[in-house]
Structure formats: C-alpha cells, structure tokens
PDB file of C-alpha atoms in Angstrom:
ATOM      1  CA  CYS M   1      80.780 171.795  50.565  1.00 79.00           C
ATOM      2  CA  CYS M   2      80.064 168.232  49.775  1.00 92.00           C
ATOM      3  CA  PHE M   3      78.165 167.261  52.881  1.00 92.00           C
ATOM      4  CA  THR M   4      74.452 167.201  52.895  1.00 89.00           C
ATOM      5  CA  GLU M   5      71.713 166.724  55.755  1.00 83.00           C
ATOM      6  CA  GLU M   6      69.687 163.480  56.334  1.00 75.00           C
ATOM      7  CA  ASP M   7      66.526 163.434  57.712  1.00 62.00           C
ATOM      8  CA  GLU M   8      67.750 161.637  60.821  1.00 59.00           C
ATOM      9  CA  LYS M   9      68.289 163.852  63.829  1.00 58.00           C
ATOM     10  CA  LYS M  10      71.104 163.622  66.244  1.00 58.00           C
ATOM     11  CA  GLU M  11      71.477 165.280  69.608  1.00 57.00           C
ATOM     12  CA  THR M  12      74.816 167.313  69.562  1.00 53.00           C
ATOM     13  CA  GLY M  13      75.470 169.671  72.469  1.00 55.00           C
ATOM     14  CA  GLY M  14      72.134 170.035  73.682  1.00 54.00           C
ATOM     15  CA  MET M  15      70.778 170.738  70.224  1.00 54.00           C
ATOM     16  CA  GLU M  16      69.019 168.423  67.789  1.00 58.00           C
ATOM     17  CA  ARG M  17      70.631 168.607  64.431  1.00 55.00           C
ATOM     18  CA  PRO M  18      70.316 166.861  61.138  1.00 57.00           C
ATOM     19  CA  SER M  19      73.016 164.075  60.530  1.00 75.00           C
ATOM     20  CA  GLN M  20      75.802 165.021  58.112  1.00 84.00           C
ATOM     21  CA  VAL M  21      76.492 162.701  55.202  1.00 90.00           C
ATOM     22  CA  LEU M  22      78.949 163.137  52.517  1.00 94.00           C
ATOM     23  CA  ASP M  23      77.493 163.214  48.989  1.00 94.00           C
ATOM     24  CA  MET M  24      79.639 161.087  46.812  1.00 94.00           C
ATOM     25  CA  SER M  25      78.416 162.653  43.670  1.00 94.00           C
ATOM     26  CA  LEU M  26      79.146 165.962  44.936  1.00 94.00           C
ATOM     27  CA  LEU M  27      82.632 165.070  45.801  1.00 95.00           C
ATOM     28  CA  ALA M  28      83.013 163.464  42.472  1.00 94.00           C
ATOM     29  CA  ALA M  29      82.082 166.531  40.711  1.00 94.00           C
ATOM     30  CA  LEU M  30      84.488 168.619  42.885  1.00 93.00           C
ATOM     31  CA  LEU M  31      87.444 166.110  42.313  1.00 94.00           C
ATOM     32  CA  GLU M  32      86.627 166.154  38.399  1.00 93.00           C
ATOM     33  CA  GLY M  33      86.727 169.782  38.257  1.00 93.00           C
ATOM     34  CA  TYR M  34      89.768 170.066  40.409  1.00 91.00           C
ATOM     35  CA  CYS M  35      91.661 167.326  38.737  1.00 92.00           C
ATOM     36  CA  SER M  36      90.882 168.632  35.180  1.00 92.00           C
ATOM     37  CA  ASP M  37      94.258 170.282  34.961  1.00 91.00           C
ATOM     38  CA  ARG M  38      96.210 167.931  37.328  1.00 92.00           C
ATOM     39  CA  SER M  39      95.581 164.471  38.572  1.00 92.00           C
ATOM     40  CA  LEU M  40      95.835 163.680  42.089  1.00 93.00           C
ATOM     41  CA  PRO M  41      99.236 161.682  42.749  1.00 94.00           C
ATOM     42  CA  LYS M  42      99.122 158.619  44.596  1.00 94.00           C
ATOM     43  CA  ILE M  43     100.407 159.926  47.905  1.00 96.00           C
ATOM     44  CA  GLU M  44      97.678 162.745  47.692  1.00 96.00           C
ATOM     45  CA  LYS M  45      94.969 159.896  47.263  1.00 96.00           C
ATOM     46  CA  GLU M  46      96.411 158.110  50.119  1.00 96.00           C
ATOM     47  CA  HIS M  47      96.204 161.046  52.551  1.00 97.00           C
ATOM     48  CA  PHE M  48      93.036 162.524  51.307  1.00 97.00           C
ATOM     49  CA  VAL M  49      90.618 161.537  53.965  1.00 98.00           C
ATOM     50  CA  PRO M  50      93.053 162.649  56.813  1.00 98.00           C
ATOM     51  CA  PHE M  51      93.547 165.928  54.834  1.00 97.00           C
ATOM     52  CA  MET M  52      89.646 166.350  54.693  1.00 97.00           C
ATOM     53  CA  ARG M  53      89.729 165.801  58.608  1.00 97.00           C
ATOM     54  CA  LEU M  54      92.382 168.304  59.184  1.00 98.00           C
ATOM     55  CA  ALA M  55      90.803 170.941  56.897  1.00 97.00           C
ATOM     56  CA  LEU M  56      87.515 170.548  58.806  1.00 97.00           C
ATOM     57  CA  LEU M  57      89.196 170.575  62.120  1.00 98.00           C
ATOM     58  CA  CYS M  58      90.800 173.833  61.274  1.00 98.00           C
ATOM     59  CA  ASN M  59      87.525 175.451  60.481  1.00 97.00           C
ATOM     60  CA  CYS M  60      85.944 173.824  63.613  1.00 97.00           C
ATOM     61  CA  SER M  61      88.415 175.373  65.669  1.00 97.00           C
ATOM     62  CA  TRP M  62      88.150 178.600  64.020  1.00 97.00           C
ATOM     63  CA  ARG M  63      84.500 178.668  64.432  1.00 97.00           C
ATOM     64  CA  PHE M  64      84.590 177.624  68.119  1.00 97.00           C
ATOM     65  CA  VAL M  65      86.992 180.427  69.080  1.00 96.00           C
ATOM     66  CA  LYS M  66      85.423 182.927  66.916  1.00 96.00           C
ATOM     67  CA  PHE M  67      82.059 182.623  68.418  1.00 97.00           C
ATOM     68  CA  ASN M  68      82.865 181.316  71.818  1.00 96.00           C
ATOM     69  CA  GLY M  69      86.184 182.800  72.915  1.00 93.00           C
ATOM     70  CA  VAL M  70      87.105 185.403  75.174  1.00 93.00           C
ATOM     71  CA  ASP M  71      86.940 188.117  72.415  1.00 93.00           C
ATOM     72  CA  ALA M  72      83.624 186.938  71.051  1.00 93.00           C
ATOM     73  CA  PRO M  73      81.067 189.573  71.027  1.00 92.00           C
ATOM     74  CA  ASP M  74      78.221 189.221  73.785  1.00 91.00           C
ATOM     75  CA  ASP M  75      75.531 189.169  71.170  1.00 95.00           C
ATOM     76  CA  VAL M  76      76.616 186.219  69.021  1.00 95.00           C
ATOM     77  CA  PRO M  77      73.390 184.041  68.039  1.00 96.00           C
ATOM     78  CA  VAL M  78      73.305 180.586  69.664  1.00 94.00           C
ATOM     79  CA  GLU M  79      73.312 179.036  65.934  1.00 94.00           C
ATOM     80  CA  ALA M  80      76.658 180.773  65.471  1.00 96.00           C
ATOM     81  CA  LYS M  81      78.000 179.739  68.945  1.00 96.00           C
ATOM     82  CA  GLN M  82      76.955 176.042  68.226  1.00 94.00           C
ATOM     83  CA  SER M  83      78.076 175.972  64.393  1.00 94.00           C
ATOM     84  CA  PHE M  84      81.188 174.319  64.976  1.00 96.00           C
ATOM     85  CA  LEU M  85      79.189 171.289  66.017  1.00 94.00           C
ATOM     86  CA  GLN M  86      78.316 170.614  62.421  1.00 92.00           C
ATOM     87  CA  LEU M  87      81.990 170.455  61.337  1.00 95.00           C
ATOM     88  CA  LEU M  88      82.669 168.170  64.417  1.00 94.00           C
ATOM     89  CA  GLU M  89      79.961 165.901  63.296  1.00 92.00           C
ATOM     90  CA  ARG M  90      81.609 165.779  59.732  1.00 94.00           C
ATOM     91  CA  ILE M  91      84.908 164.960  61.284  1.00 95.00           C
ATOM     92  CA  ILE M  92      83.506 162.064  63.018  1.00 93.00           C
ATOM     93  CA  TYR M  93      81.722 160.876  60.042  1.00 93.00           C
ATOM     94  CA  LEU M  94      85.009 160.840  58.234  1.00 96.00           C
ATOM     95  CA  HIS M  95      86.126 158.373  60.620  1.00 96.00           C
ATOM     96  CA  ASP M  96      83.533 155.825  59.780  1.00 94.00           C
ATOM     97  CA  PRO M  97      85.212 152.879  57.884  1.00 96.00           C
ATOM     98  CA  GLU M  98      82.272 152.716  55.436  1.00 95.00           C
ATOM     99  CA  ALA M  99      82.671 156.569  54.549  1.00 95.00           C
ATOM    100  CA  ILE M 100      86.348 156.119  54.183  1.00 97.00           C
ATOM    101  CA  LYS M 101      85.873 152.867  51.912  1.00 96.00           C
ATOM    102  CA  GLN M 102      83.484 154.923  49.477  1.00 95.00           C
ATOM    103  CA  ILE M 103      85.781 157.985  49.416  1.00 96.00           C
ATOM    104  CA  ASN M 104      88.864 155.778  48.561  1.00 96.00           C
ATOM    105  CA  LYS M 105      86.705 153.717  45.918  1.00 95.00           C
ATOM    106  CA  LEU M 106      85.781 157.185  44.280  1.00 95.00           C
ATOM    107  CA  LEU M 107      89.542 158.391  44.337  1.00 95.00           C
ATOM    108  CA  ASN M 108      90.699 154.772  42.837  1.00 92.00           C
ATOM    109  CA  ASP M 109      88.074 154.335  40.444  1.00 89.00           C
ATOM    110  CA  GLY M 110      88.079 157.903  39.129  1.00 67.00           C
ATOM    111  CA  GLN M 111      89.245 158.001  35.772  1.00 63.00           C
ATOM    112  CA  THR M 112      90.629 161.625  36.033  1.00 66.00           C
ATOM    113  CA  PHE M 113      91.484 161.708  39.536  1.00 74.00           C
TER     114      PHE M 113
END
C-alpha cells in the first residue's frame, strides 16, 4: 500500500518492471492512523521491518501458488503469473540498509507512533 513505482525500470523474470520504492509519507500516514488509538510498543518498532518482509513474503507466496501452482487455471494472464515479482522486489528493497534506516527513523521520530 505504501510502495510507489519509480521511473527507473528493472529486468525481473524476463519482464521489465518499474522499480518499487517505499513512500515514507504514505507509511507515516498509515502509521499515524493505525497508532491513533494505540502507540506501537518498543518491541513492535524493533521488529517492524522484519514483519513487513514477512507479510510481503506471505502475499508473494500466495500469488505464486495461486497463479502458477498445479491447480492454477490454464488461462491465467502472464501479468497475474508474474505478479509475485512485484512483491519480491519489495522484499528485496526492505533489505536495503538505507531503506531500513529511513523506516526506523520514521518509527523513532514519530510523535504518535
């Protein structure tokens, strides 16, 4: 929900795709709304990025199995079959030290988080 596409293109799985980048202002708005009733405890802040990766991995796996698994219909469009790659890119992005630093800064500087 908080990722946007950059103009830069990347080759992924034989398909050129826009790069995925986390929009910190969208993430801040999401966290502000989420934390309006309850602030994030320290332990949740410390594990926020790994939790983001895990949530993306669950969705990535679901998309892959749903559209590429043995029970997938034969007429699944290529875009659907390769839709897991977008989420994979986001997982890879969340391993970037600079991205982690920005997310942690947002979490630790956020007055309501």
